PDB file of N, CA and C in Angstrom:
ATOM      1  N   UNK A   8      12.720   5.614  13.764  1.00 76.00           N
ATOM      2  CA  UNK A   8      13.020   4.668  14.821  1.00 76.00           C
ATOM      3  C   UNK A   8      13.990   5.260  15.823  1.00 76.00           C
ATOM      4  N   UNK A   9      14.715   6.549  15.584  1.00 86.00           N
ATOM      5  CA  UNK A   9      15.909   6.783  16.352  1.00 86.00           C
ATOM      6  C   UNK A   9      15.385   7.824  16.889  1.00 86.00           C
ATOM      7  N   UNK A  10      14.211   8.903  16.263  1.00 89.00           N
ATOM      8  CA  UNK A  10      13.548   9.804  17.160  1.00 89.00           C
ATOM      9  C   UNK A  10      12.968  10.206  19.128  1.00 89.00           C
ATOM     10  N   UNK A  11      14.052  10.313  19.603  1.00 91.00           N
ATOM     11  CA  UNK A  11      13.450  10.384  20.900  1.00 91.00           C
ATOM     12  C   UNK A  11      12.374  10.219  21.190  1.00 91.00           C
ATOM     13  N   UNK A  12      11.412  10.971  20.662  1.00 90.00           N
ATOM     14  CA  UNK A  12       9.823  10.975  20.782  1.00 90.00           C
ATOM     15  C   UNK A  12       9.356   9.619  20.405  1.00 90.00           C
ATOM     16  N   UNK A  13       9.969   8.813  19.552  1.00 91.00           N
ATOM     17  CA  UNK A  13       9.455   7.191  19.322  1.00 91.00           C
ATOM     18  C   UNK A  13       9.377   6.209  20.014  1.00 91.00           C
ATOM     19  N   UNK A  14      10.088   6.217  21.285  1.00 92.00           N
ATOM     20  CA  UNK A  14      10.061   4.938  22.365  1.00 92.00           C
ATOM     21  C   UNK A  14       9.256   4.582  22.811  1.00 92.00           C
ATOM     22  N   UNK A  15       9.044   3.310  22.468  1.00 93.00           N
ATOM     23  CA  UNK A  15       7.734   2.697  22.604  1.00 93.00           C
ATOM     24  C   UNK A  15       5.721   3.320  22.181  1.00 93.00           C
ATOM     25  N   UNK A  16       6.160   3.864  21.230  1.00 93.00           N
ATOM     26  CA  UNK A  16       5.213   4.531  20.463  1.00 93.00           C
ATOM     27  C   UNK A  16       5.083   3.533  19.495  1.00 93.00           C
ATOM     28  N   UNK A  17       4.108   3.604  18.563  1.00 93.00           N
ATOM     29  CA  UNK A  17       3.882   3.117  17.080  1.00 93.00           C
ATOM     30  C   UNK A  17       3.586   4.055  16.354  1.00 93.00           C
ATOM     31  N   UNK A  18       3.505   4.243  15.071  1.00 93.00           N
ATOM     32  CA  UNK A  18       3.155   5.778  14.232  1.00 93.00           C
ATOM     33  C   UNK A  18       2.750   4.632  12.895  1.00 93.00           C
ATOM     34  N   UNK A  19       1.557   5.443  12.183  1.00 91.00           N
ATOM     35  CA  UNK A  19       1.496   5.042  10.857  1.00 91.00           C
ATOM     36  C   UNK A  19       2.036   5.526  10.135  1.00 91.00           C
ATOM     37  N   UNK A  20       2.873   5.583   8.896  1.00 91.00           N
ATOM     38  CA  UNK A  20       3.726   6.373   8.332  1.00 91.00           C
ATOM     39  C   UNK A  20       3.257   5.962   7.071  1.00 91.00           C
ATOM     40  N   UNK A  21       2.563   5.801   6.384  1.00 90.00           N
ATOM     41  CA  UNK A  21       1.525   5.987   4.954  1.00 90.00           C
ATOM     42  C   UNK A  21       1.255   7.669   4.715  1.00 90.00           C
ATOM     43  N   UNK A  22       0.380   7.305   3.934  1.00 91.00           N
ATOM     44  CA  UNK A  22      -0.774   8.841   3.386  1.00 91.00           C
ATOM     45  C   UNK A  22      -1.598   8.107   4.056  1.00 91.00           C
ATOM     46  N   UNK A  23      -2.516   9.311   4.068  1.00 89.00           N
ATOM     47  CA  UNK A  23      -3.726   9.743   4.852  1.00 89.00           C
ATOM     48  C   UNK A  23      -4.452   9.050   3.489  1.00 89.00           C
ATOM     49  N   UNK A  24      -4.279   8.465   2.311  1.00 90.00           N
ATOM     50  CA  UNK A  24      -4.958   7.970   1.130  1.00 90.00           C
ATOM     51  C   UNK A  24      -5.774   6.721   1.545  1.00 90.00           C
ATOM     52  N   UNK A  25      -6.546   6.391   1.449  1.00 90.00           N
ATOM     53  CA  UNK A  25      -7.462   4.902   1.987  1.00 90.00           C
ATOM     54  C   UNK A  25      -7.014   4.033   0.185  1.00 90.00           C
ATOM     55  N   UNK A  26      -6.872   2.925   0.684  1.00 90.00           N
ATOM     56  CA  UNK A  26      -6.497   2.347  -0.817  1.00 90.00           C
ATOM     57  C   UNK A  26      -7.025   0.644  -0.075  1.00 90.00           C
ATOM     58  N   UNK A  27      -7.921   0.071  -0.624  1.00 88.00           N
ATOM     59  CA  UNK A  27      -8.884  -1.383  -1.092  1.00 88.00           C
ATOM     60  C   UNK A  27      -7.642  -2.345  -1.307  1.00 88.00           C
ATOM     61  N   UNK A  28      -7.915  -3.461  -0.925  1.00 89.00           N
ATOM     62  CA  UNK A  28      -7.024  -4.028  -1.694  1.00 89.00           C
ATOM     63  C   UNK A  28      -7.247  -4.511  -2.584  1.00 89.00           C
ATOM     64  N   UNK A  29      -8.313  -4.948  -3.217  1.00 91.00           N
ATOM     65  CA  UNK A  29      -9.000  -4.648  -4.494  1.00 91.00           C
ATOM     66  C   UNK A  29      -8.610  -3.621  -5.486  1.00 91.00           C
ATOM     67  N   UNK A  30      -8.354  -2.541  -5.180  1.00 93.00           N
ATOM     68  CA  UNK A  30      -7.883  -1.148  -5.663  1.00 93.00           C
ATOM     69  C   UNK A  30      -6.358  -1.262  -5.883  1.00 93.00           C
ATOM     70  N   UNK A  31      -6.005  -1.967  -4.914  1.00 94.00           N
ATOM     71  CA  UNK A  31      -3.942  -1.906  -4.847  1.00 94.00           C
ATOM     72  C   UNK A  31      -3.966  -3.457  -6.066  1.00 94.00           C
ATOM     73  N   UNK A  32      -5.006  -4.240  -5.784  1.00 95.00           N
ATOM     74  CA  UNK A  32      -4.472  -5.433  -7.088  1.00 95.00           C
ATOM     75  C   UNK A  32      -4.723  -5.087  -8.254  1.00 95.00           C
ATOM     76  N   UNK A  33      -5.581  -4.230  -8.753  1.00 96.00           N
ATOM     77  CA  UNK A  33      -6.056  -3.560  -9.880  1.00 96.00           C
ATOM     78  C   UNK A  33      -4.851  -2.651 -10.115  1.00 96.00           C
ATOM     79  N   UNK A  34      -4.533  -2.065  -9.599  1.00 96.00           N
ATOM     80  CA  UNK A  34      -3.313  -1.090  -9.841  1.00 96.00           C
ATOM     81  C   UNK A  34      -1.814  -1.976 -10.403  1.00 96.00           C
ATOM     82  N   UNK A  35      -1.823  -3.086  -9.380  1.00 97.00           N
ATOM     83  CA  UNK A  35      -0.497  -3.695  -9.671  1.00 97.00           C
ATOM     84  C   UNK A  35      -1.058  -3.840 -11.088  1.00 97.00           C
ATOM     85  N   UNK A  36      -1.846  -4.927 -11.316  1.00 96.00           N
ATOM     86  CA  UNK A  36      -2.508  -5.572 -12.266  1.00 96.00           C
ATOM     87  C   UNK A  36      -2.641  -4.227 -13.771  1.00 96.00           C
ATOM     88  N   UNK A  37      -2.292  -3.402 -13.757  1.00 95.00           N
ATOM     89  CA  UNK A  37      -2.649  -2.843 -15.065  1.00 95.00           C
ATOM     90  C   UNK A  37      -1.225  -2.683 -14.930  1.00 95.00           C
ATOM     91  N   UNK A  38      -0.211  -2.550 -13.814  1.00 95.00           N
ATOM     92  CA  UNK A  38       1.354  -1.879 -14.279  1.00 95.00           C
ATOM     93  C   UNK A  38       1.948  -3.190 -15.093  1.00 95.00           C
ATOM     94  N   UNK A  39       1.376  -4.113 -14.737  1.00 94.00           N
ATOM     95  CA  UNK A  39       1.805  -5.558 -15.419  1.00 94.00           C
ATOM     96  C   UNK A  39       1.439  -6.275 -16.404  1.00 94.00           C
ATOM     97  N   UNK A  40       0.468  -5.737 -16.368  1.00 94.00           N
ATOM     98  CA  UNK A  40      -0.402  -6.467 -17.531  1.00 94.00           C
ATOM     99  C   UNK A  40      -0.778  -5.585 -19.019  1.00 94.00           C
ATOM    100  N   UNK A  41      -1.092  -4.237 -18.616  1.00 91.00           N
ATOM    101  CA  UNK A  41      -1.380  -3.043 -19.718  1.00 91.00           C
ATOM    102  C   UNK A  41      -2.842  -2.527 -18.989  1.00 91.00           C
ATOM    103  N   UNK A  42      -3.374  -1.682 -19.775  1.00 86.00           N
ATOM    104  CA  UNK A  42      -4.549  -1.181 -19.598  1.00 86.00           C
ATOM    105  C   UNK A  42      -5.444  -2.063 -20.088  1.00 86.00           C
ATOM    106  N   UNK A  43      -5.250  -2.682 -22.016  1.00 92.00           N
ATOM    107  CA  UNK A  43      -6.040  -3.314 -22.436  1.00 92.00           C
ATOM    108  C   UNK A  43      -6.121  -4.900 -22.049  1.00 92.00           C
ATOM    109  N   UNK A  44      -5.468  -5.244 -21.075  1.00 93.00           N
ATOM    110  CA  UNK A  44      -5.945  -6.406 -20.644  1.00 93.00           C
ATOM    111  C   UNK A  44      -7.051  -6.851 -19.914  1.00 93.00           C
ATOM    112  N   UNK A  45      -8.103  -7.400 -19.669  1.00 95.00           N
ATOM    113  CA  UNK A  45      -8.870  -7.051 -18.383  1.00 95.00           C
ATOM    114  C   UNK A  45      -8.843  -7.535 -17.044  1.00 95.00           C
ATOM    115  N   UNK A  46      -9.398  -6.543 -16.529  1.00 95.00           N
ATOM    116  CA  UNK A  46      -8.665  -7.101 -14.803  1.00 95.00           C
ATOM    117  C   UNK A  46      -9.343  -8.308 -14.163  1.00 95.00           C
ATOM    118  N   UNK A  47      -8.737  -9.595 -13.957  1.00 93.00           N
ATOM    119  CA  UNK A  47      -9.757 -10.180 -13.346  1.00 93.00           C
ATOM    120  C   UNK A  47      -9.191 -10.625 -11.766  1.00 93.00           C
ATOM    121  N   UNK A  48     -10.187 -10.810 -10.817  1.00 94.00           N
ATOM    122  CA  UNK A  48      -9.700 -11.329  -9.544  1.00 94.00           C
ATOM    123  C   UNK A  48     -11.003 -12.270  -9.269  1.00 94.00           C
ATOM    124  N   UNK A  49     -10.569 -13.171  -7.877  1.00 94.00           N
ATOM    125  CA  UNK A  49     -11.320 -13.895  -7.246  1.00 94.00           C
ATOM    126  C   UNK A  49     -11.484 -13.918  -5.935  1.00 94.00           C
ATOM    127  N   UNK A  50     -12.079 -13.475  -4.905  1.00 90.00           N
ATOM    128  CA  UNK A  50     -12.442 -12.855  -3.658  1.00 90.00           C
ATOM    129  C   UNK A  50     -13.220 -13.812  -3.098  1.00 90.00           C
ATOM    130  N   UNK A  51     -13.315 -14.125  -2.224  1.00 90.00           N
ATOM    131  CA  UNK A  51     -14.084 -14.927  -1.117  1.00 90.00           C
ATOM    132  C   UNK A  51     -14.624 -13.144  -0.574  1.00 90.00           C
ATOM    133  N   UNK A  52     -16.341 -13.813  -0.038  1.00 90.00           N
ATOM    134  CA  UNK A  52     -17.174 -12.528   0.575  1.00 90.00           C
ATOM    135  C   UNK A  52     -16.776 -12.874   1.843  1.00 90.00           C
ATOM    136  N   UNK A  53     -16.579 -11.135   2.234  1.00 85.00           N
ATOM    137  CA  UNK A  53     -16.417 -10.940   3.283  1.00 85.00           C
ATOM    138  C   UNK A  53     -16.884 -10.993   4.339  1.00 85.00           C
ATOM    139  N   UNK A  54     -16.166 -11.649   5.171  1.00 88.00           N
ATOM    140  CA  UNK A  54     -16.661 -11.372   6.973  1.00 88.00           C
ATOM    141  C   UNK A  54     -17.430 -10.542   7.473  1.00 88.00           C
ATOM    142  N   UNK A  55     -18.850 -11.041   7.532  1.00 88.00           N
ATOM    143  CA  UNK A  55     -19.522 -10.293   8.614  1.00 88.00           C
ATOM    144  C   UNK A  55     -18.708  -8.962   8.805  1.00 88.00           C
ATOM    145  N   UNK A  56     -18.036  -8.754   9.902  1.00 89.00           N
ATOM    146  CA  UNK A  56     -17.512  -7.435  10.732  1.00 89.00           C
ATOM    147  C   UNK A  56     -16.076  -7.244  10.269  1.00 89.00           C
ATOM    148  N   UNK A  57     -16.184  -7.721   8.827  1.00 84.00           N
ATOM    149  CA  UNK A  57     -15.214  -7.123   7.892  1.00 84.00           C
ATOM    150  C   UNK A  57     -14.885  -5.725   7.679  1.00 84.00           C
ATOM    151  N   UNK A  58     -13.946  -4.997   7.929  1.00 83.00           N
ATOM    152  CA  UNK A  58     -13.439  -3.522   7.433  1.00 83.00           C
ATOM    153  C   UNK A  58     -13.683  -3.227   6.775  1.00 83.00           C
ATOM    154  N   UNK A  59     -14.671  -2.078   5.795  1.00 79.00           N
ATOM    155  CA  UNK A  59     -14.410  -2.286   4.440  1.00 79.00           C
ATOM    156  C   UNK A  59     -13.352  -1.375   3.600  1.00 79.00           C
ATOM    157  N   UNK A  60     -13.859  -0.454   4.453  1.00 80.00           N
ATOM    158  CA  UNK A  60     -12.354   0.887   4.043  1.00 80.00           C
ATOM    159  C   UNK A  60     -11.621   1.373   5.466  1.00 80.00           C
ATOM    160  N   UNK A  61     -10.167   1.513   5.332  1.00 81.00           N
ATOM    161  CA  UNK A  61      -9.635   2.086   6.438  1.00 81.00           C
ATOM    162  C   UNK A  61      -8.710   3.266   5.799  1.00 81.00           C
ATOM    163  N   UNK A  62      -8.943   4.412   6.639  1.00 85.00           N
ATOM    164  CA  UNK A  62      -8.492   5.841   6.405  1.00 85.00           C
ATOM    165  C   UNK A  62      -7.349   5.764   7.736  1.00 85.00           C
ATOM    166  N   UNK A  63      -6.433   5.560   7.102  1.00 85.00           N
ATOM    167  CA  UNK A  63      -4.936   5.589   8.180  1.00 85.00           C
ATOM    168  C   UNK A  63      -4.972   7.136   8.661  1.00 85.00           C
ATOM    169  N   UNK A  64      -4.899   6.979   9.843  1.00 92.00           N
ATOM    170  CA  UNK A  64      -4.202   8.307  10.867  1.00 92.00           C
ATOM    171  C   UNK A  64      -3.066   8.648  10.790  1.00 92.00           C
ATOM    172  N   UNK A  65      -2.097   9.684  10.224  1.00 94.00           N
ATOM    173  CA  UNK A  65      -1.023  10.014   9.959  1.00 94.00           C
ATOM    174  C   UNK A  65      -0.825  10.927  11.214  1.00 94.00           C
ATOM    175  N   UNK A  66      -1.804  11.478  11.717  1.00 95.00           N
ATOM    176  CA  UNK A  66      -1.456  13.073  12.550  1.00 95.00           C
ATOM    177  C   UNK A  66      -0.802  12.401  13.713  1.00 95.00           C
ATOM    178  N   UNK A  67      -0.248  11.494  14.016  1.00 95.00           N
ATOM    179  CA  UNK A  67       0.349  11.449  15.288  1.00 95.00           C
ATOM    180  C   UNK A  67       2.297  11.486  14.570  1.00 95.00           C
ATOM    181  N   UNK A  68       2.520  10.692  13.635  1.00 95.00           N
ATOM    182  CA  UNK A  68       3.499  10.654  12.998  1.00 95.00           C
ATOM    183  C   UNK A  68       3.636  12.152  12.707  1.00 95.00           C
ATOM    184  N   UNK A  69       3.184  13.083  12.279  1.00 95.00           N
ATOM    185  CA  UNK A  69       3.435  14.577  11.481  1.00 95.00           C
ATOM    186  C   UNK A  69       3.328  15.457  13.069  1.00 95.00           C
ATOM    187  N   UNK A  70       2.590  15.244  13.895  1.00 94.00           N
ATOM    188  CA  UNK A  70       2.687  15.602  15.737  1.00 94.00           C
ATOM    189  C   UNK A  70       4.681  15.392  16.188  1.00 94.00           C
ATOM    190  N   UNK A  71       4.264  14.481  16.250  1.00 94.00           N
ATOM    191  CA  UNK A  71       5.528  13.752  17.225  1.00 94.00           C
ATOM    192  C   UNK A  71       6.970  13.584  16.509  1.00 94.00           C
ATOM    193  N   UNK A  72       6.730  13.060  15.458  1.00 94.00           N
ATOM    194  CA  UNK A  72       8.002  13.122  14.630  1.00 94.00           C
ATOM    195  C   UNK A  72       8.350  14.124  14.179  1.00 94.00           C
ATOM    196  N   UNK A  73       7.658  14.759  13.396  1.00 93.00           N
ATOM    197  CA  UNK A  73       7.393  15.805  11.775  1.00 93.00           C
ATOM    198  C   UNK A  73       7.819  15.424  11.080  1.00 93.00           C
ATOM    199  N   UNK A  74       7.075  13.883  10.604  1.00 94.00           N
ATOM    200  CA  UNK A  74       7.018  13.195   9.334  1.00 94.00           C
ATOM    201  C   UNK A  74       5.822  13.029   8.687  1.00 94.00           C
ATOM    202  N   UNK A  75       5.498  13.478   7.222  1.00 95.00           N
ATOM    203  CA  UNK A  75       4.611  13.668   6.539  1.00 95.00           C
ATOM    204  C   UNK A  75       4.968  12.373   5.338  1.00 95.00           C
ATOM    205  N   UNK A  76       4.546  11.757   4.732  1.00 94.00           N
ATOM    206  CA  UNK A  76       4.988  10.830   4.174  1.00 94.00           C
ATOM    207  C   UNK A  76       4.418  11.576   2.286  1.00 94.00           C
ATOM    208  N   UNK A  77       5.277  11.683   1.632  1.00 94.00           N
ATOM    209  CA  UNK A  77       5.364  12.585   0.264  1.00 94.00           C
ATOM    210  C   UNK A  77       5.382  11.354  -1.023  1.00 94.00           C
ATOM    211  N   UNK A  78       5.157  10.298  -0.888  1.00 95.00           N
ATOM    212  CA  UNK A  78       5.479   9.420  -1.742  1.00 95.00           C
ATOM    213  C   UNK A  78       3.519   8.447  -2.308  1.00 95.00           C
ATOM    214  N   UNK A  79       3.278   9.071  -3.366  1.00 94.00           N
ATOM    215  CA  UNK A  79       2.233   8.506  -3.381  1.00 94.00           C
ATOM    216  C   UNK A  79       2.291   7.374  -3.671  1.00 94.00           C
ATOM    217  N   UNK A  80       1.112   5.877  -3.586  1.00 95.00           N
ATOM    218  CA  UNK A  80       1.354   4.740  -3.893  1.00 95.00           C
ATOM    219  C   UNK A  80       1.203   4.644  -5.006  1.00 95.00           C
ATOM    220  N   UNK A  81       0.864   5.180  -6.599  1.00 96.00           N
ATOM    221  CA  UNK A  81       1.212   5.126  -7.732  1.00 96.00           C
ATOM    222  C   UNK A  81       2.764   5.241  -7.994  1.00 96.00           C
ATOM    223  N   UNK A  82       3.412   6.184  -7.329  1.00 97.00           N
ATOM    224  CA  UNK A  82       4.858   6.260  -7.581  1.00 97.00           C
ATOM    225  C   UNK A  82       5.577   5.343  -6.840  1.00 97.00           C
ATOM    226  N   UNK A  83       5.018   5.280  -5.505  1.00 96.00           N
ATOM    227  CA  UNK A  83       5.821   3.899  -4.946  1.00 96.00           C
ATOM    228  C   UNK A  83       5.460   2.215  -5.915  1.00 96.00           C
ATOM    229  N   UNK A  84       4.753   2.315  -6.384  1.00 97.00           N
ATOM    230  CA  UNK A  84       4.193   1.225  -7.672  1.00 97.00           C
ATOM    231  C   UNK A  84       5.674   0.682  -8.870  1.00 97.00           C
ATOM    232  N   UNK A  85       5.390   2.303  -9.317  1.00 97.00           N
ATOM    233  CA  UNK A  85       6.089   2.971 -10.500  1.00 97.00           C
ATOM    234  C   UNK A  85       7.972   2.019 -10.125  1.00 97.00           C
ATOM    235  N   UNK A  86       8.068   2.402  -8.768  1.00 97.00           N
ATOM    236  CA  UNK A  86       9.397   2.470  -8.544  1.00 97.00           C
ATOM    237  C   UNK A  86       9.449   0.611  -8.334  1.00 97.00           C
ATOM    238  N   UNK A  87       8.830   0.113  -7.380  1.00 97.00           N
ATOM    239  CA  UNK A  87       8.720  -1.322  -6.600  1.00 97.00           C
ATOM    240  C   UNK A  87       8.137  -2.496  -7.705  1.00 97.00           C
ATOM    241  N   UNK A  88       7.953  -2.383  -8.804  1.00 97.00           N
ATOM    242  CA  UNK A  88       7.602  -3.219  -9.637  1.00 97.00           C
ATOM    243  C   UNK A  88       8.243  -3.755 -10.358  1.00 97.00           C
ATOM    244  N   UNK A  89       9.094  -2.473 -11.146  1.00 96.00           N
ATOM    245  CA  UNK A  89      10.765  -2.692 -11.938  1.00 96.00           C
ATOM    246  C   UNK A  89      11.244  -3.423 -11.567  1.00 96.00           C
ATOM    247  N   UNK A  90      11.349  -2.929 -10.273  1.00 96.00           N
ATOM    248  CA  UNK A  90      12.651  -3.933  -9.303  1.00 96.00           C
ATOM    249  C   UNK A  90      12.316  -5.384  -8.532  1.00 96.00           C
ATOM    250  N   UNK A  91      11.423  -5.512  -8.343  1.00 96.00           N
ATOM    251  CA  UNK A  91      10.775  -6.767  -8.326  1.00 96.00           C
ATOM    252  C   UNK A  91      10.548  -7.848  -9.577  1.00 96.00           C
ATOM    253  N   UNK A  92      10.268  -7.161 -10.851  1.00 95.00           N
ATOM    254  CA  UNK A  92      10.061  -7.781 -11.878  1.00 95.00           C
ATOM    255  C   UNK A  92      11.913  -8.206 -12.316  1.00 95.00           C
ATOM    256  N   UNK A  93      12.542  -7.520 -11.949  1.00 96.00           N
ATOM    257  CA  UNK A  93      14.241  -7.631 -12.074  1.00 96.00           C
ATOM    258  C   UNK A  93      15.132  -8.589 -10.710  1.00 96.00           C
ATOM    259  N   UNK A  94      14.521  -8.192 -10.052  1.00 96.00           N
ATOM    260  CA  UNK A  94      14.860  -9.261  -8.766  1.00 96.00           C
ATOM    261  C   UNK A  94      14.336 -10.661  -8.999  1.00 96.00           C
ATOM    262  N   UNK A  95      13.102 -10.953  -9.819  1.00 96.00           N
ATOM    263  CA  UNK A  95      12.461 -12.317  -9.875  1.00 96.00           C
ATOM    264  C   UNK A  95      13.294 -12.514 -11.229  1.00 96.00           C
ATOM    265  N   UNK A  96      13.862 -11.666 -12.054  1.00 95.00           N
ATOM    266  CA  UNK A  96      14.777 -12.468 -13.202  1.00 95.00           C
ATOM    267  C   UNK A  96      16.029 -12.587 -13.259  1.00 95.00           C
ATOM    268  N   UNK A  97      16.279 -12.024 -12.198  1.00 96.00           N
ATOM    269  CA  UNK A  97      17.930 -12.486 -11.501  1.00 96.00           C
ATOM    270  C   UNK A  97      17.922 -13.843 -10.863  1.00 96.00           C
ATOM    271  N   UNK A  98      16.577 -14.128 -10.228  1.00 95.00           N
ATOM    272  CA  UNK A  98      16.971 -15.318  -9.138  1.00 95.00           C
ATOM    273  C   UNK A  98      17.282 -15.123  -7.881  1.00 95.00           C
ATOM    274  N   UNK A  99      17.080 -13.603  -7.497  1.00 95.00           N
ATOM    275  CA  UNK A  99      16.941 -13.404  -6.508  1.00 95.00           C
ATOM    276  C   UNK A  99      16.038 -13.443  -5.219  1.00 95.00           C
ATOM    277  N   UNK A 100      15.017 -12.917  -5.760  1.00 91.00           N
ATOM    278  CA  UNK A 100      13.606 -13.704  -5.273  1.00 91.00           C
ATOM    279  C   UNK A 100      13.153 -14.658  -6.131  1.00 91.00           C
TER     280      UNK A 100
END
């Protein structure tokens, strides 16, 4: 945000990883639940001119900034779940 080159720009700052959200609830869903549980969800079908996968553009962020983003979303998982599952038993959220 403080990068000269950022004013009035936007940048995606993800991985270049395409991730479903189907795929990201399945993921939460086994860090919480186990492996041997089974996964279930409920989805309304999608919209006509629904997205179905989006592959984020990083190269303008790693251009303009020289920020590469090093944090995969399994480890950002790993880390944001603990602490969420500890924040909801504090009473904090």
């Amino acid at each position: 945000m403080e990068h000269p080159a950022a004013l009035n720009e936007d940048f995606n700052l993800s991985t270049a990883v395409s991730t479903t959200v189907l795929e990201l609830a399945e993921k939460i869903w086994r860090r919480i639940r186990g492996g041997d549980a089974p996964f279930r969800h409920v989805c309304d079908p999608p919209f006509e001119h629904d997205v179905q996968r989006r592959v984020p553009s990083v190269d303008k962020a790693e251009r303009v900034l020289g920020f590469a983003a090093t944090t995969t979303l399994d480890e950002m998982l790993d880390e944001v779940i603990p602490w969420i599952e500890q924040a909801i038993s504090a009473g904090s959220i």
